[in-house]
PDB file of C-alpha atoms in Angstrom:
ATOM      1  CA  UNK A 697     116.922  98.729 126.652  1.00  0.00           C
ATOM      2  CA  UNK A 698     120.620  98.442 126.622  1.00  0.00           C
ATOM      3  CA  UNK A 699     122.347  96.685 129.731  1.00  0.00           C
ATOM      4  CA  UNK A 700     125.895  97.516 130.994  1.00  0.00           C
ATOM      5  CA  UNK A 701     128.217  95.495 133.521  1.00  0.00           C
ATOM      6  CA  UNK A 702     129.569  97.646 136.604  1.00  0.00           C
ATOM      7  CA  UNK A 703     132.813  98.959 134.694  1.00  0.00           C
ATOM      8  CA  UNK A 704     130.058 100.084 131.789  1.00  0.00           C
ATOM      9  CA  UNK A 705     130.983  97.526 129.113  1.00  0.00           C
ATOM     10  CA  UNK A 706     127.684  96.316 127.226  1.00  0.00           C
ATOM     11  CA  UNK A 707     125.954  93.313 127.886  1.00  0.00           C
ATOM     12  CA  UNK A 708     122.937  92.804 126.078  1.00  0.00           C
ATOM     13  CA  UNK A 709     120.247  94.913 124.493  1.00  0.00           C
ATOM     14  CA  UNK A 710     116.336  93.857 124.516  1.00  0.00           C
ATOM     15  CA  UNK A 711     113.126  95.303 123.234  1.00  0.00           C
ATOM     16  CA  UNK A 712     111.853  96.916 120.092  1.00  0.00           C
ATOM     17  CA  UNK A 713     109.328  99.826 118.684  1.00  0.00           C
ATOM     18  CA  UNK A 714     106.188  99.003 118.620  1.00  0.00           C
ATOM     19  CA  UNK A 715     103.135  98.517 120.549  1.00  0.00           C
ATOM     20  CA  UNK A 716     103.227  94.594 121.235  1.00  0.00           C
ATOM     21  CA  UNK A 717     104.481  92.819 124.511  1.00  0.00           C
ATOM     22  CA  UNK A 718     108.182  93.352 125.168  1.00  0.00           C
ATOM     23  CA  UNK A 719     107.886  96.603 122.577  1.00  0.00           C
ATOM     24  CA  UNK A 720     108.246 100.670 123.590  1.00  0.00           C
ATOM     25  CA  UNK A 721     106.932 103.684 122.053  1.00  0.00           C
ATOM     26  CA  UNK A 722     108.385 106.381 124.290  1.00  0.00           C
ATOM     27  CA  UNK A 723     110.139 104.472 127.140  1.00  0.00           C
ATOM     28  CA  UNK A 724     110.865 107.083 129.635  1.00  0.00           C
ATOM     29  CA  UNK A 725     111.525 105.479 132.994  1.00  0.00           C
ATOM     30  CA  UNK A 726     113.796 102.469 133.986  1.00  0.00           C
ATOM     31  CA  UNK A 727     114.386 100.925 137.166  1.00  0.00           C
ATOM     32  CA  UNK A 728     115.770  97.676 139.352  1.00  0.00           C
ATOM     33  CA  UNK A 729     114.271  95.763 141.557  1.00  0.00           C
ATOM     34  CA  UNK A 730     116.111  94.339 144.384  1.00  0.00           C
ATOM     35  CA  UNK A 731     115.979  90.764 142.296  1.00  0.00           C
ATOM     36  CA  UNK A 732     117.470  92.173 139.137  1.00  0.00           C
ATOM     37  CA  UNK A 733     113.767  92.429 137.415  1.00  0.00           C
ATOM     38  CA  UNK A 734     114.097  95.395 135.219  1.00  0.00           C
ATOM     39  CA  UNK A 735     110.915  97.790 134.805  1.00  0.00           C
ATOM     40  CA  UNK A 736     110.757 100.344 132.025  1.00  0.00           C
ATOM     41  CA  UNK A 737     107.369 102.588 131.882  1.00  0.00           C
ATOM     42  CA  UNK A 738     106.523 103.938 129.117  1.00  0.00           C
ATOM     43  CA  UNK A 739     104.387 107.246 127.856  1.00  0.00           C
ATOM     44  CA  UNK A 740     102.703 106.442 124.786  1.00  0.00           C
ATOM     45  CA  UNK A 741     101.738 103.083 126.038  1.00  0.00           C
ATOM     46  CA  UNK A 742     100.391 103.902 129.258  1.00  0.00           C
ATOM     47  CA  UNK A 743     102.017 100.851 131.274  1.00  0.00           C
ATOM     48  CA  UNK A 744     105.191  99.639 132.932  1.00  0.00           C
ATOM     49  CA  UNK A 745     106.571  96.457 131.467  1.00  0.00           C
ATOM     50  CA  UNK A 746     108.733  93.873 134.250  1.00  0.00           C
ATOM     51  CA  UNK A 747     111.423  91.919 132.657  1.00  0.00           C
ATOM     52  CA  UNK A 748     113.837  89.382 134.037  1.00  0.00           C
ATOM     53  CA  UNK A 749     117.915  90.391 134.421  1.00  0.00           C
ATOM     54  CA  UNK A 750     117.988  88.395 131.097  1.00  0.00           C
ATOM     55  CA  UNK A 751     115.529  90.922 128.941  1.00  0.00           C
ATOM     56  CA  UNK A 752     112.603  87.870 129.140  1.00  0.00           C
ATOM     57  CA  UNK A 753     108.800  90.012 129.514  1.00  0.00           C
ATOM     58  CA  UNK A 754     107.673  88.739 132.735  1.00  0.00           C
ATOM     59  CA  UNK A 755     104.837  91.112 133.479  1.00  0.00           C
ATOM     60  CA  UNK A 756     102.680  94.487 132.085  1.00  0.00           C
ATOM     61  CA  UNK A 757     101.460  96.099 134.693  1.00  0.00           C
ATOM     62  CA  UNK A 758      99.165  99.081 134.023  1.00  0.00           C
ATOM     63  CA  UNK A 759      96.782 100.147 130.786  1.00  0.00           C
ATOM     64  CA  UNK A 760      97.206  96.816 128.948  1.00  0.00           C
ATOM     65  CA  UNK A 761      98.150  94.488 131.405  1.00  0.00           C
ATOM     66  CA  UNK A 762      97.258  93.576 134.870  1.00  0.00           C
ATOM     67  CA  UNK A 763      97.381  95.711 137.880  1.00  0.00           C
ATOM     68  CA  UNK A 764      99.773  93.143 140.136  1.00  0.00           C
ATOM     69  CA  UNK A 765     103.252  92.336 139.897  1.00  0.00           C
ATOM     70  CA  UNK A 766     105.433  89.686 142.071  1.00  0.00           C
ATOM     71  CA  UNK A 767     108.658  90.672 143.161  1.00  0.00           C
ATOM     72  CA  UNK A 768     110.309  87.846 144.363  1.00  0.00           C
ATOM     73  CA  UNK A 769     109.464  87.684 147.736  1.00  0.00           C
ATOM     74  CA  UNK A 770     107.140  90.821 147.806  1.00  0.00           C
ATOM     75  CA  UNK A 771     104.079  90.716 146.117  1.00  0.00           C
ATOM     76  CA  UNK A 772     102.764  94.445 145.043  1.00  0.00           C
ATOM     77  CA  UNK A 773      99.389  94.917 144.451  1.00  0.00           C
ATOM     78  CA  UNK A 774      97.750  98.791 142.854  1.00  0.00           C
ATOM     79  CA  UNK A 775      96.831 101.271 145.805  1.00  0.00           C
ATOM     80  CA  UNK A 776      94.003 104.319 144.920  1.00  0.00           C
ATOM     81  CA  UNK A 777      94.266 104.957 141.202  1.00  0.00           C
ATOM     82  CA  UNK A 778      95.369 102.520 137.689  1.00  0.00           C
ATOM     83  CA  UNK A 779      98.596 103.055 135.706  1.00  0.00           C
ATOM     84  CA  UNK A 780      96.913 105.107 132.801  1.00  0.00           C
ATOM     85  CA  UNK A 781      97.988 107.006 130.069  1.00  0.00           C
ATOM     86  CA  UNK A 782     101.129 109.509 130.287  1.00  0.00           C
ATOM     87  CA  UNK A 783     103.377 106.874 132.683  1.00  0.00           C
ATOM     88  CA  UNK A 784     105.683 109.797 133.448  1.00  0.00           C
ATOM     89  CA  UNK A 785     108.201 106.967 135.906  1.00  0.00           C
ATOM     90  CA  UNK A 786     109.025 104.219 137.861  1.00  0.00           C
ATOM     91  CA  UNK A 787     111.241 103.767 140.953  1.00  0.00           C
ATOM     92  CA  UNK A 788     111.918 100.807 143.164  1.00  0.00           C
ATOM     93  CA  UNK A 789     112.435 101.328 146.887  1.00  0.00           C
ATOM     94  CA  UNK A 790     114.683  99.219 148.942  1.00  0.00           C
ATOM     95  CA  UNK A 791     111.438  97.056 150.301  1.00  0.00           C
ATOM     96  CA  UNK A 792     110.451  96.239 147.042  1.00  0.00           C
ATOM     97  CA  UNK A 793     107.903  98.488 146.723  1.00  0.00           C
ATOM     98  CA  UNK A 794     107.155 100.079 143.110  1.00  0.00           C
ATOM     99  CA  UNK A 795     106.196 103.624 142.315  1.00  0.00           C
ATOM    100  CA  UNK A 796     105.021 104.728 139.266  1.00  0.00           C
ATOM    101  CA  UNK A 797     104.074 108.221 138.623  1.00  0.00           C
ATOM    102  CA  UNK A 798     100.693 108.960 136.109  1.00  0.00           C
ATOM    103  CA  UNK A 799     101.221 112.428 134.623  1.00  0.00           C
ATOM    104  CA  UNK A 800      97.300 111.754 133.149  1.00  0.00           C
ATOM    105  CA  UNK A 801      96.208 111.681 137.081  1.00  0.00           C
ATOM    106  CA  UNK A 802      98.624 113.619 138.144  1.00  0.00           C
ATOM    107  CA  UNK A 803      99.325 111.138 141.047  1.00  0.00           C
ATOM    108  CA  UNK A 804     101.939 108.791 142.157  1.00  0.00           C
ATOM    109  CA  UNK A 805     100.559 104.977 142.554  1.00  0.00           C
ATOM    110  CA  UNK A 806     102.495 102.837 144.973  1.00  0.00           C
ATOM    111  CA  UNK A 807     102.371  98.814 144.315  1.00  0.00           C
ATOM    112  CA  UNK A 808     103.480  97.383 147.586  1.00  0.00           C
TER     113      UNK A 808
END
């Protein structure tokens, strides 16, 4: 994941292949929450990974991780169906509230 300030000058860079904690196969999803966390889903692995504005892994939410993740001040917890395999995205709403969409259940799961 490569970071850019506001006039698009580079920052800092984080993450690696692979399949371990703070790694990506085929990241295909990025987004902000309202605290800076950063989350990037990702296909091959099946989960969404949180990370501070720094690039620190705070949190894997989804096929090898757990299904909660604190945001600051709101606290989301997995409605209906897991994050599973074939994490086609993830969006951030302006409540806080995280969407990630399964392509393998053909659903969107909302973390609230």
């Amino acid at each position: 994941v490569q970071v850019f300030d506001g006039g698009g000058r580079f920052v800092r860079s984080f993450g690696s292949k692979g399949d371990g904690a703070g790694q990506f196969r085929i990241p295909n999803s990025v987004a902000v929450g309202a605290g800076g966390e950063i989350l990037v889903a990702d296909n091959w692995r099946g989960d969404v990974q949180m990370f501070s504005g720094k690039g620190k892994l705070m949190q894997t939410i989804g096929a090898n991780g757990e299904s909660r993740v604190d945001l600051g001040s709101a606290s989301a917890v997995c409605v209906g169906h897991t994050v599973e395999a074939q994490t086609q995205g993830v969006s951030v709403d302006g409540e806080g509230r995280v969407f990630v969409s399964c392509g393998g259940d053909e659903n969107v799961v909302m973390l609230s």
